[in-house]
Coordinates of C-alpha atoms in Angstrom, one line a residue:
Chain A
M707 CA 18.1 18.0 -5.9
K708 CA 16.3 15.2 -7.9
K709 CA 18.4 12.5 -9.6
R710 CA 17.5 9.7 -12.2
G711 CA 19.3 6.5 -13.0
W712 CA 18.1 3.4 -13.8
G713 CA 19.3 -0.8 -13.5
I714 CA 18.4 -4.3 -14.2
G715 CA 18.3 -6.9 -12.2
C716 CA 18.1 -10.6 -13.8
M717 CA 17.8 -13.8 -12.3
W718 CA 17.0 -18.0 -12.5
Y719 CA 15.3 -20.0 -10.4
G720 CA 14.5 -24.0 -10.0
I721 CA 11.5 -25.0 -9.5
G722 CA 10.3 -27.5 -7.3
N723 CA 11.6 -28.4 -4.5
T724 CA 15.7 -28.7 -4.7
G725 CA 17.7 -32.1 -5.2
H726 CA 14.3 -34.4 -3.2
P727 CA 11.1 -36.0 -4.7
N728 CA 8.5 -33.4 -4.8
P729 CA 6.0 -35.6 -6.8
S730 CA 1.9 -34.9 -6.8
G731 CA -0.9 -36.9 -8.0
A732 CA -4.0 -36.5 -8.6
F733 CA -7.4 -38.4 -9.3
V734 CA -10.6 -37.6 -12.5
E735 CA -13.3 -39.1 -13.1
I736 CA -15.2 -37.9 -16.8
L737 CA -19.0 -38.1 -16.3
K738 CA -22.0 -39.2 -17.7
D739 CA -23.1 -35.3 -19.2
A740 CA -19.1 -34.7 -20.3
T741 CA -17.7 -32.7 -17.0
A742 CA -15.3 -33.7 -14.8
I743 CA -14.2 -34.3 -11.6
L744 CA -11.5 -33.3 -10.7
Y745 CA -8.9 -34.3 -7.2
T746 CA -6.1 -32.8 -6.5
G747 CA -3.9 -31.8 -2.0
C748 CA -3.3 -28.3 -4.5
A749 CA -4.4 -25.6 -1.6
D750 CA -4.6 -22.1 -4.2
I751 CA -4.3 -19.9 -1.7
G752 CA -4.7 -17.9 -3.9
Q753 CA -2.6 -18.1 -6.6
G754 CA -5.0 -19.4 -9.1
S755 CA -4.3 -22.6 -8.8
N756 CA -7.7 -23.5 -9.0
T757 CA -7.9 -22.2 -11.7
V758 CA -4.8 -23.2 -13.1
L759 CA -5.5 -27.4 -12.9
A760 CA -9.2 -26.8 -14.4
Q761 CA -7.8 -25.6 -17.3
I762 CA -5.4 -28.1 -18.1
A763 CA -8.0 -29.8 -17.3
A764 CA -10.3 -28.6 -19.9
E765 CA -8.1 -27.5 -22.9
E766 CA -6.4 -31.3 -22.6
L767 CA -10.8 -32.9 -22.7
G768 CA -11.1 -29.6 -25.6
L769 CA -14.8 -28.7 -22.7
D770 CA -14.8 -25.0 -21.7
I771 CA -13.1 -24.7 -18.0
E772 CA -17.3 -24.6 -16.3
S773 CA -17.2 -28.4 -17.4
I774 CA -14.6 -28.7 -14.5
T775 CA -15.2 -29.1 -10.6
I776 CA -12.6 -29.3 -8.2
V777 CA -11.9 -30.7 -5.1
S778 CA -8.7 -29.5 -3.7
A779 CA -6.3 -29.6 -0.6
D780 CA -8.5 -32.1 0.9
T781 CA -5.8 -35.2 1.5
A782 CA -8.7 -36.9 3.0
R783 CA -10.4 -37.0 -0.4
T784 CA -7.3 -36.4 -2.7
P785 CA -4.2 -37.1 -3.1
D786 CA -1.4 -35.2 -1.9
A787 CA -0.2 -32.7 -4.8
G788 CA 3.4 -31.7 -1.9
A789 CA 3.2 -28.0 -0.6
T790 CA 1.8 -25.0 -2.6
S791 CA 6.1 -23.9 -2.2
A792 CA 8.3 -23.8 -4.5
S793 CA 7.2 -22.2 -7.1
R794 CA 6.2 -25.2 -7.9
Q795 CA 1.9 -26.4 -8.4
T796 CA 1.8 -25.1 -12.6
Y797 CA 4.9 -27.4 -13.1
I798 CA 4.1 -30.3 -11.0
S799 CA 1.0 -30.4 -9.9
G800 CA -0.4 -29.1 -13.1
N801 CA 1.2 -32.4 -15.2
A802 CA -0.3 -34.6 -12.5
V803 CA -3.3 -33.5 -13.3
K804 CA -2.7 -33.7 -17.3
K805 CA -1.0 -37.8 -16.9
A806 CA -4.8 -38.1 -14.9
V807 CA -7.0 -36.7 -17.8
E808 CA -5.0 -38.3 -20.5
Q809 CA -6.1 -41.5 -18.9
A810 CA -9.2 -41.1 -17.3
N811 CA -9.5 -39.7 -21.5
Q812 CA -8.1 -43.6 -22.5
P813 CA -11.5 -45.1 -23.7
I814 CA -13.1 -41.6 -25.5
R815 CA -9.6 -41.4 -27.5
E816 CA -10.7 -45.8 -28.8
K817 CA -14.0 -45.7 -29.4
A818 CA -13.7 -42.3 -31.5
A819 CA -10.4 -43.4 -33.3
L820 CA -12.5 -46.2 -34.2
L821 CA -15.9 -44.3 -35.3
L822 CA -13.3 -42.3 -37.2
G823 CA -11.4 -44.2 -39.0
V824 CA -8.5 -42.3 -37.6
D825 CA -5.4 -43.4 -35.3
E826 CA -5.6 -42.0 -31.2
S827 CA -2.5 -39.6 -32.5
D828 CA -4.8 -38.1 -35.0
L829 CA -7.4 -37.0 -32.8
I830 CA -8.0 -33.4 -31.4
F831 CA -10.0 -32.7 -29.1
K832 CA -11.4 -28.9 -29.5
N833 CA -15.5 -26.7 -28.7
N834 CA -16.5 -29.7 -27.2
K835 CA -16.1 -32.0 -29.7
I836 CA -13.2 -34.1 -31.5
F837 CA -11.6 -34.1 -34.6
S838 CA -9.3 -35.8 -36.9
S839 CA -6.4 -33.6 -37.9
K840 CA -7.2 -35.0 -41.5
S841 CA -10.3 -33.5 -42.0
S842 CA -12.4 -30.5 -40.0
D843 CA -16.0 -31.2 -41.3
N844 CA -15.4 -35.0 -39.6
F845 CA -16.6 -34.7 -36.2
L846 CA -18.3 -36.5 -32.8
L847 CA -19.3 -34.8 -30.1
L848 CA -17.9 -35.3 -26.7
K849 CA -20.5 -35.9 -24.8
D850 CA -22.3 -38.2 -27.4
I851 CA -18.8 -40.7 -26.9
V852 CA -18.9 -40.3 -23.0
L853 CA -22.3 -41.8 -23.5
K854 CA -21.3 -44.9 -25.7
C855 CA -18.7 -45.3 -23.3
R856 CA -20.6 -45.8 -20.3
E857 CA -23.6 -47.5 -22.5
E858 CA -21.0 -49.9 -23.3
G859 CA -19.9 -50.0 -19.1
R860 CA -17.1 -48.4 -19.3
M861 CA -15.7 -45.5 -16.4
M862 CA -13.5 -42.9 -17.7
I863 CA -11.3 -42.2 -14.5
G864 CA -7.3 -41.7 -13.9
H865 CA -4.8 -41.5 -12.0
G866 CA -2.4 -39.1 -12.9
S867 CA 1.9 -38.1 -10.6
F868 CA 4.3 -36.2 -11.6
N869 CA 7.7 -36.4 -10.7
P870 CA 10.6 -33.8 -11.7
A871 CA 13.4 -35.4 -12.4
T872 CA 15.9 -34.7 -10.0
T873 CA 19.2 -36.1 -8.3
S874 CA 20.1 -35.8 -4.6
L875 CA 23.6 -33.6 -4.8
D876 CA 27.0 -34.8 -4.1
S877 CA 27.0 -33.5 -0.3
E878 CA 31.5 -32.5 -1.3
T879 CA 30.9 -31.4 -4.3
G880 CA 26.9 -30.1 -4.6
E881 CA 27.1 -31.9 -7.9
G882 CA 24.0 -34.1 -9.1
V883 CA 20.8 -32.5 -11.0
P884 CA 18.7 -30.2 -8.5
Y885 CA 15.9 -29.2 -10.3
A886 CA 13.7 -30.2 -13.8
A887 CA 13.0 -26.1 -14.2
Y888 CA 14.6 -23.2 -14.7
A889 CA 12.2 -19.8 -14.1
Y890 CA 14.1 -16.8 -16.4
A891 CA 14.3 -13.7 -15.4
T892 CA 15.2 -9.8 -15.7
Q893 CA 14.1 -6.7 -14.6
Y894 CA 14.8 -2.8 -15.9
A895 CA 13.8 -0.3 -13.2
E896 CA 13.9 3.8 -13.3
V897 CA 14.7 5.5 -10.3
E898 CA 14.5 9.4 -9.4
V899 CA 16.2 9.9 -6.2
D900 CA 16.0 13.0 -4.0
T901 CA 19.3 13.9 -2.3
E902 CA 17.8 16.2 0.7
T903 CA 15.3 13.6 1.7
G904 CA 16.3 9.9 0.4
E905 CA 13.0 9.6 -0.7
V906 CA 13.8 6.8 -3.9
V907 CA 10.1 7.0 -6.2
V908 CA 10.2 4.7 -9.0
L909 CA 9.1 5.8 -11.7
N910 CA 9.1 2.9 -14.2
L911 CA 9.5 -0.7 -14.0
I912 CA 9.9 -4.0 -16.3
A913 CA 9.3 -6.6 -15.9
A914 CA 9.8 -9.6 -18.9
H915 CA 9.6 -13.2 -17.2
D916 CA 10.6 -16.2 -18.8
V917 CA 7.8 -18.3 -17.8
G918 CA 7.3 -21.1 -20.3
K919 CA 3.9 -20.6 -21.6
A920 CA 0.9 -18.5 -19.2
I921 CA -1.8 -21.0 -18.7
N922 CA -4.0 -18.0 -17.8
L923 CA -2.3 -14.4 -18.8
Q924 CA -4.6 -12.2 -16.3
M925 CA -3.0 -14.2 -13.4
V926 CA 0.4 -14.4 -14.6
E927 CA 0.3 -11.2 -15.5
G928 CA -1.3 -10.5 -11.8
Q929 CA 1.5 -13.0 -9.9
I930 CA 4.2 -11.2 -11.8
E931 CA 2.2 -6.7 -11.0
G932 CA 2.4 -7.8 -7.2
G933 CA 5.7 -9.7 -6.7
C934 CA 7.1 -6.6 -8.3
L935 CA 5.5 -4.5 -5.9
M936 CA 6.9 -7.8 -2.7
G937 CA 9.8 -6.8 -4.4
L938 CA 10.2 -3.5 -3.8
G939 CA 9.1 -3.6 0.1
Y940 CA 12.1 -5.4 0.3
A941 CA 14.1 -2.8 -1.5
L942 CA 12.7 0.4 -0.1
S943 CA 10.4 -0.6 3.3
E944 CA 10.1 -3.7 4.4
E945 CA 13.0 -3.5 7.7
L946 CA 12.1 -6.0 10.5
V947 CA 13.4 -3.9 13.0
V948 CA 14.5 -6.3 16.3
D949 CA 15.5 -5.5 19.2
R950 CA 17.1 -8.5 21.8
G951 CA 15.1 -10.3 20.4
K952 CA 12.4 -8.7 20.1
I953 CA 9.9 -7.6 17.2
L954 CA 9.0 -4.4 17.1
N955 CA 7.4 -4.2 14.2
P956 CA 4.8 -7.5 14.2
G957 CA 2.8 -5.1 13.0
Y958 CA 2.0 -3.7 9.5
K959 CA 1.0 0.0 11.6
N960 CA 5.7 0.1 11.3
Y961 CA 6.1 -3.0 9.2
L962 CA 5.9 -0.5 5.5
I963 CA 4.8 -2.7 2.8
P964 CA 3.9 -1.4 -0.5
T965 CA 0.2 0.4 -0.8
A966 CA -1.3 0.9 -4.3
G967 CA 0.1 4.7 -3.8
D968 CA 3.8 3.4 -3.8
L969 CA 3.2 1.8 -7.1
P970 CA 5.4 2.7 -9.3
G971 CA 5.0 5.6 -13.1
N972 CA 5.3 2.8 -15.2
L973 CA 4.9 -0.5 -14.2
A974 CA 4.9 -3.0 -18.0
V975 CA 4.9 -7.5 -17.5
H976 CA 6.4 -9.1 -20.0
V977 CA 5.1 -12.7 -20.5
I978 CA 8.2 -15.1 -22.6
E979 CA 6.7 -17.8 -23.3
S980 CA 10.2 -20.4 -24.5
F981 CA 7.9 -23.4 -24.1
E982 CA 9.1 -25.8 -21.5
E983 CA 9.3 -29.1 -22.7
S984 CA 9.2 -31.1 -19.4
G985 CA 6.0 -28.9 -18.7
P986 CA 2.7 -29.2 -18.8
F987 CA 1.8 -27.5 -22.7
G988 CA 5.4 -26.1 -21.4
A989 CA 4.3 -23.6 -17.9
K990 CA 6.6 -23.8 -15.4
G991 CA 6.8 -22.0 -12.1
V992 CA 5.2 -17.4 -11.4
G993 CA 5.3 -17.4 -7.9
E994 CA 8.8 -16.4 -6.8
P995 CA 10.3 -15.1 -9.1
A996 CA 8.4 -12.1 -9.9
L997 CA 10.4 -10.8 -6.7
I998 CA 13.6 -12.2 -7.0
P999 CA 14.8 -9.4 -9.6
T1000 CA 13.1 -6.5 -8.2
A1001 CA 15.0 -4.9 -5.5
P1002 CA 19.1 -6.0 -7.7
A1003 CA 16.5 -3.4 -10.2
V1004 CA 16.0 -1.2 -8.3
I1005 CA 18.6 -0.8 -6.5
N1006 CA 21.1 -0.9 -9.3
A1007 CA 19.0 2.1 -10.1
I1008 CA 19.8 4.6 -6.8
S1009 CA 23.4 3.5 -7.5
N1010 CA 23.0 4.3 -10.7
A1011 CA 21.2 7.4 -9.4
L1012 CA 24.1 8.4 -6.5
G1013 CA 27.5 7.0 -7.7
V1014 CA 26.9 5.3 -4.3
R1015 CA 26.5 1.2 -3.9
F1016 CA 23.9 -0.2 -1.1
Y1017 CA 24.7 -4.2 0.3
E1018 CA 22.0 -3.9 2.6
C1019 CA 17.6 -3.9 2.1
P1020 CA 15.7 -1.9 2.5
V1021 CA 17.6 1.4 1.2
T1022 CA 15.7 3.7 3.1
P1023 CA 16.0 7.1 3.2
E1024 CA 17.5 8.1 5.5
K1025 CA 20.4 5.0 5.4
I1026 CA 20.8 6.9 2.1
I1027 CA 21.3 10.6 3.6
S1028 CA 23.1 8.7 5.3
A1029 CA 25.5 7.6 2.5
L1030 CA 25.3 10.8 0.7
H1031 CA 26.7 11.8 3.6
K1032 CA 29.7 10.1 3.8
A1033 CA 30.5 9.5 0.2
N1034 CA 30.6 14.0 0.7
E1035 CA 32.7 13.6 3.5
N1036 CA 35.7 11.0 1.3
I1037 CA 35.7 14.0 -1.8
V1038 CA 36.5 16.3 1.0
D1039 CA 39.0 14.0 2.1
V1040 CA 40.6 13.1 -1.7
K1041 CA 40.7 16.8 -1.7
S1042 CA 42.5 17.6 1.5
Chain B
M1077 CA -17.8 -2.4 30.2
L1078 CA -19.8 -0.4 28.1
Q1079 CA -23.8 -0.3 28.4
G1080 CA -25.0 2.6 25.7
Y1081 CA -24.2 2.9 22.0
L1082 CA -27.2 6.5 22.2
R1083 CA -28.1 8.9 18.8
P1084 CA -28.0 12.2 20.5
R1085 CA -29.9 14.7 17.9
S1086 CA -28.1 18.0 18.9
I1087 CA -25.5 19.0 20.1
E1088 CA -27.3 20.0 23.3
E1089 CA -29.4 16.9 23.7
A1090 CA -25.7 16.1 23.9
I1091 CA -23.9 18.0 26.1
D1092 CA -26.4 16.9 28.1
I1093 CA -26.5 13.1 28.6
L1094 CA -22.4 13.3 29.1
D1095 CA -23.4 15.1 31.7
Q1096 CA -25.8 12.3 33.4
Y1097 CA -23.6 10.1 33.1
E1098 CA -20.7 12.4 35.2
G1099 CA -18.0 11.7 33.1
K1100 CA -18.2 7.8 32.6
A1101 CA -19.0 9.2 28.4
R1102 CA -17.7 9.4 25.8
V1103 CA -18.3 11.2 22.4
I1104 CA -18.0 9.9 19.3
A1105 CA -17.5 10.9 15.8
G1106 CA -15.8 8.8 13.3
G1107 CA -14.3 6.9 16.1
T1108 CA -11.0 5.8 13.8
D1109 CA -8.9 5.9 17.1
L1110 CA -11.7 5.2 19.3
A1111 CA -12.2 2.2 18.7
L1112 CA -8.3 1.2 18.3
Q1113 CA -7.6 2.6 22.2
L1114 CA -11.6 1.3 22.9
K1115 CA -9.9 -2.3 21.7
S1116 CA -6.3 -1.5 23.7
K1117 CA -6.7 0.4 26.4
E1118 CA -8.4 0.2 29.6
M1119 CA -11.6 2.7 29.5
H1120 CA -14.1 2.4 31.4
L1121 CA -16.9 4.1 29.7
A1122 CA -20.6 3.4 30.2
A1123 CA -22.2 4.9 27.0
L1124 CA -20.1 6.2 24.0
L1125 CA -22.2 9.0 22.1
D1126 CA -22.1 8.2 18.6
L1127 CA -22.1 12.2 17.0
S1128 CA -22.2 11.4 13.1
V1129 CA -26.0 12.0 12.6
I1130 CA -25.9 15.9 13.9
D1131 CA -25.8 16.6 10.9
E1132 CA -25.8 20.1 11.5
L1133 CA -22.0 20.0 12.6
R1134 CA -21.1 19.1 9.6
Y1135 CA -20.5 21.6 7.3
I1136 CA -16.9 24.6 5.4
V1137 CA -18.6 28.2 5.4
E1138 CA -16.8 31.4 4.6
E1139 CA -18.7 34.3 5.8
G1140 CA -16.2 37.7 5.3
G1141 CA -13.0 36.2 4.8
K1142 CA -13.9 34.2 7.6
I1143 CA -13.6 30.2 6.7
K1144 CA -15.8 28.4 9.7
I1145 CA -16.0 24.6 9.9
G1146 CA -18.0 22.1 12.0
A1147 CA -16.4 19.9 13.6
L1148 CA -18.3 17.2 12.7
T1149 CA -16.4 18.0 8.6
T1150 CA -14.6 14.7 7.1
H1151 CA -11.0 14.5 5.9
T1152 CA -12.6 13.9 2.7
D1153 CA -15.2 16.8 3.3
L1154 CA -11.4 19.7 4.1
A1155 CA -10.1 17.3 1.6
E1156 CA -12.8 17.7 -1.2
S1157 CA -13.9 21.6 -0.6
S1158 CA -13.7 24.5 -3.7
I1159 CA -14.1 27.2 -0.8
L1160 CA -11.3 25.5 0.7
H1161 CA -9.1 25.3 -2.3
T1162 CA -9.8 28.4 -2.9
E1163 CA -8.7 30.0 1.0
A1164 CA -7.5 27.5 2.2
P1165 CA -5.6 25.5 0.1
M1166 CA -2.8 23.6 2.0
L1167 CA -5.4 22.3 5.0
S1168 CA -6.6 20.5 2.0
R1169 CA -3.8 19.1 1.3
A1170 CA -3.3 17.9 5.4
A1171 CA -6.5 16.6 4.8
S1172 CA -6.0 14.0 1.9
S1173 CA -2.2 12.9 3.3
V1174 CA -4.4 11.8 6.4
G1175 CA -4.8 7.9 6.2
S1176 CA -6.7 6.6 3.5
L1177 CA -10.8 7.5 1.9
Q1178 CA -11.7 5.3 4.2
I1179 CA -10.4 6.7 6.7
R1180 CA -10.8 10.1 5.6
N1181 CA -15.0 9.3 4.7
V1182 CA -15.6 8.9 8.6
G1183 CA -12.4 10.2 10.9
T1184 CA -13.4 14.3 11.4
V1185 CA -11.1 17.4 11.8
G1186 CA -13.3 17.3 14.9
G1187 CA -12.0 13.5 15.8
N1188 CA -8.5 15.0 14.3
I1189 CA -7.8 17.6 16.8
V1190 CA -9.0 16.3 20.2
N1191 CA -7.8 13.4 20.1
A1192 CA -3.7 15.4 20.2
Q1193 CA -2.4 13.0 17.7
P1194 CA 1.4 14.1 18.3
A1195 CA 1.6 14.3 14.3
A1196 CA -2.0 15.4 14.1
D1197 CA -1.4 16.1 10.3
T1198 CA -4.8 18.5 10.0
A1199 CA -3.7 20.4 13.7
V1200 CA -1.0 21.1 12.0
A1201 CA -1.9 22.9 9.1
L1202 CA -5.1 24.5 11.3
L1203 CA -2.7 25.6 14.1
A1204 CA -0.6 27.3 11.3
L1205 CA -3.4 28.9 10.2
G1206 CA -4.4 30.4 13.2
A1207 CA -7.9 29.1 14.3
R1208 CA -9.8 29.1 17.3
A1209 CA -11.9 26.1 19.0
T1210 CA -16.0 26.1 19.2
I1211 CA -16.0 24.2 22.5
V1212 CA -20.0 24.5 24.7
S1213 CA -20.5 22.8 27.5
G1214 CA -23.7 22.3 29.9
T1215 CA -22.0 25.7 31.0
G1216 CA -21.9 27.4 28.3
K1217 CA -19.3 28.5 25.5
R1218 CA -15.7 29.5 24.9
E1219 CA -13.6 30.1 21.8
V1220 CA -9.9 28.7 22.3
P1221 CA -7.3 29.6 20.2
L1222 CA -5.6 25.7 18.8
E1223 CA -2.6 26.5 19.9
Q1224 CA -3.4 27.3 24.0
L1225 CA -5.8 24.2 23.1
Y1226 CA -2.4 21.6 23.1
L1227 CA -1.0 20.5 26.2
A1228 CA 3.0 20.6 26.1
G1229 CA 2.6 17.1 28.0
G1230 CA 0.6 15.8 26.1
G1231 CA -3.3 15.9 24.9
T1232 CA -5.8 19.0 25.4
A1233 CA -6.8 21.4 27.5
L1234 CA -11.0 19.8 26.5
D1235 CA -12.5 18.1 28.6
P1236 CA -14.6 14.7 27.8
T1237 CA -16.4 13.9 29.7
R1238 CA -18.6 17.3 30.0
E1239 CA -17.3 19.2 26.7
I1240 CA -17.5 19.3 23.7
L1241 CA -15.8 20.7 21.1
R1242 CA -18.2 22.7 17.9
E1243 CA -16.8 24.1 15.4
I1244 CA -13.8 25.5 14.2
S1245 CA -12.7 29.4 13.0
F1246 CA -10.0 31.1 11.4
D1247 CA -9.5 34.4 9.1
S1248 CA -8.4 33.4 5.6
P1249 CA -5.2 34.6 4.9
G1250 CA -5.5 35.8 1.2
Y1251 CA -7.8 38.4 2.9
R1252 CA -4.4 39.2 5.0
R1253 CA -2.0 40.0 1.8
G1254 CA -1.1 35.6 3.1
G1255 CA -0.2 32.4 2.0
G1256 CA 0.3 29.4 2.8
A1257 CA 1.3 25.7 2.0
F1258 CA 1.6 21.9 3.9
G1259 CA 4.3 19.6 3.9
R1260 CA 4.8 16.1 4.7
F1261 CA 7.3 13.4 4.2
S1262 CA 6.4 10.1 5.2
K1263 CA 8.2 6.9 4.4
R1264 CA 5.4 5.0 2.4
K1265 CA 2.7 7.1 0.2
A1266 CA -0.4 6.2 1.9
M1267 CA -2.0 5.4 5.2
V1268 CA 1.8 5.7 7.3
L1269 CA 1.8 8.4 10.2
P1270 CA 4.6 11.5 8.3
V1271 CA 8.5 11.1 9.9
F1272 CA 7.6 15.0 9.7
N1273 CA 5.0 17.0 8.9
V1274 CA 4.7 21.4 8.8
A1275 CA 2.4 24.0 7.3
A1276 CA 3.4 27.4 7.4
V1277 CA 1.8 31.0 6.3
L1278 CA 3.4 34.8 5.9
W1279 CA 1.6 37.6 5.9
M1280 CA 2.6 40.6 4.0
K1281 CA 2.7 44.5 4.8
S1282 CA 1.2 46.4 3.1
D1283 CA 3.9 47.7 0.7
G1284 CA 4.3 44.0 0.1
L1285 CA 7.7 44.0 -0.1
A1286 CA 8.9 41.6 3.9
F1287 CA 6.9 39.7 5.9
K1288 CA 4.2 40.9 8.2
D1289 CA 3.7 38.4 10.4
V1290 CA 4.6 34.3 9.7
R1291 CA 3.8 31.2 11.6
I1292 CA 5.4 28.1 11.2
V1293 CA 4.3 24.9 13.3
M1294 CA 6.2 21.2 13.0
A1295 CA 5.4 18.0 14.5
P1296 CA 6.0 15.3 15.2
V1297 CA 8.8 17.0 16.7
A1298 CA 7.2 17.4 20.5
L1299 CA 4.5 15.7 21.9
V1300 CA 1.7 17.6 20.2
P1301 CA 2.5 20.3 17.1
F1302 CA 4.5 23.2 18.0
R1303 CA 5.1 27.0 16.4
A1304 CA 9.0 27.2 15.2
R1305 CA 8.6 30.4 16.9
A1306 CA 12.6 31.6 16.8
A1307 CA 12.0 30.6 12.3
E1308 CA 8.7 32.6 12.4
C1309 CA 11.0 35.3 14.3
Y1310 CA 13.5 35.6 11.7
L1311 CA 10.8 36.4 8.9
I1312 CA 8.7 38.8 10.3
G1313 CA 10.0 42.4 9.0
K1314 CA 11.9 40.0 6.4
S1315 CA 11.9 40.1 2.5
P1316 CA 10.6 37.4 1.1
D1317 CA 14.4 35.4 -0.7
E1318 CA 16.0 31.8 -0.7
A1319 CA 19.0 33.1 1.5
N1320 CA 16.4 34.2 4.5
F1321 CA 14.3 30.8 3.4
K1322 CA 17.4 29.3 4.4
Q1323 CA 18.2 30.8 7.3
A1324 CA 14.3 30.7 9.0
S1325 CA 14.5 26.5 8.2
F1326 CA 18.1 26.6 9.9
L1327 CA 16.6 27.7 13.0
A1328 CA 13.4 26.4 13.2
A1329 CA 15.5 22.6 12.5
E1330 CA 17.5 24.0 16.0
E1331 CA 14.6 23.8 17.6
A1332 CA 12.5 20.8 16.4
K1333 CA 13.0 18.7 19.1
P1334 CA 13.4 15.0 17.5
R1335 CA 14.3 12.0 19.6
D1336 CA 15.7 8.4 18.5
S1337 CA 13.4 6.3 16.4
Y1338 CA 13.8 2.8 15.7
F1339 CA 10.7 4.3 13.0
R1340 CA 11.1 7.7 11.9
G1341 CA 14.5 7.8 12.0
S1342 CA 17.6 9.1 14.5
A1343 CA 17.8 12.7 16.0
G1344 CA 20.1 14.1 13.5
Y1345 CA 18.3 12.6 10.9
R1346 CA 14.8 13.7 11.8
K1347 CA 15.9 17.7 11.9
H1348 CA 17.6 17.2 8.4
I1349 CA 14.5 16.0 7.1
A1350 CA 12.5 19.0 9.1
A1351 CA 15.3 22.0 7.9
V1352 CA 14.2 20.3 4.1
M1353 CA 11.3 20.3 4.5
V1354 CA 10.5 23.7 6.0
M1355 CA 12.8 25.0 3.3
R1356 CA 10.6 23.9 0.6
T1357 CA 6.9 24.5 2.9
L1358 CA 8.0 28.6 2.9
D1359 CA 9.2 28.0 -0.4
E1360 CA 5.1 26.9 -1.6
A1361 CA 3.5 29.2 1.1
W1362 CA 4.9 32.2 -1.2
K1363 CA 4.5 31.1 -4.9
T1364 CA 1.1 29.7 -3.2
L1365 CA 0.9 33.8 -2.2
L1366 CA 1.8 35.3 -5.3
N1367 CA 0.0 33.2 -7.5
R1368 CA -3.8 33.7 -5.9
G1369 CA -2.3 38.2 -5.8
W1370 CA -3.9 39.1 -2.3
R1371 CA -7.2 40.6 -1.7
E1372 CA -7.4 44.0 0.3

């Protein structure tokens, strides 16, 4: 028989290291040809931080992303950005990059405000131009202003750093400010359980994530989809088998991570943009939050389908059959 | 130390070379298993004979109800063959559950048989279909039923130092009032060996009321795929109904001798899965038979 059920998993997750300073720094130089070089220690391990940090720099200057050259993950040349961990790089290094660009951009702002006859706070940098917020007809070309600055001997160099506002935690009560920003997410799963084999098929998985602001929507969606699959592996198949201290499945032949074939029938990602006040353009982290609610949602769905609860991951077909047998025995006991 | 990688143009040339190397050469087809063995095992080979350029060994043909498959036919060929979709869809199904698309594109049916993995999907289907293997060597040609090719202790009766599997053939079940199905249970959808796989073929008596012959092959619940003979005997002469299928699947699970395994599961669970999967596969085989009718 096949039984269906649904379940929900919710989470909140602090961005960055817990109750410790964990700053990031960046250098930026705007060059004569109105392109910029960005130096950051941030290591892109595939999550796309090189793209996101370049986007943040480009957005601040009103340039195309192609105009930004990024030097990253090389602390012989770049400032330290701390670890790519704790879902922290978009939020923390993103802020550092934004501040560095602001400083590098200062000579341009001063010059442009003077030429447009407006306050610096009225300047808008967009499409390689500098506009006055009062009139869209009134604008300058960024490259002209860059050249003027250089002709006057002014370099456009900036450095920036950001450290999230945390405090250490009280050693007895745990009281304090562990994180400056939090991500929130809810996932909903629908499963079909084969009560004869114990096989679980995830029919539907809906992931709603508050990311503050999606700097790069496609990458955020990709990261959430990837996280959901990791969460499915955690919930259903990834089991490290240890015998007297020795790992018996140290390879992917027997340590089963999901394949493309194990994707849910429907996987829907909803990106919620709440705007995080302390984040660059409102952004916060998404890396780890993506996988956290998946296993609870799926396992709740299995429990909802079968009326049996599970307290150990992964919930393998064999564990399901064994739990169903036990549940049936208990019913018999009650009757007799 | 491997010195030669040779590409014979014909099977005759390949056999000559095998003989010349006196046991120090092996045949390579898709290489999906052999390449791993070369890395992990102490195989003292002087040469590999790559057969993949011999196109004459890659075919699926049907002649008067007999299906003939060249040993170098890939799993993808089997999965996509219109002849098999009509005559033995269970074999296409088995082939399409092997590994990944990349593995199916290069891995051959001959290799799958000769490598004699306990859970080889196509071998399970072919054994149920009563397939025979044509084997050639310097001393001639022999035809062996596939189930005699597999040795109870593991491995095959083919001598890889001088023999080459050339062809696999079987009678299309549809021509003898038969129909079959393949079932597989695994812990993931792709790229994983099965916890249990089974193939069943049912042949009806001419009155259409009872089974004339039955073959049920299970794996990996012993060193090689094997027939659930008690279940087969029980069904012969019986009518196709749920109670009979249920009893047969119970008997088949009794015959299965799985061990406790960290990865495939406890022996008890694996027997349970065997009963469920044999039942479902018998049911599907019966439906295939009904849906496709039979030709006299």
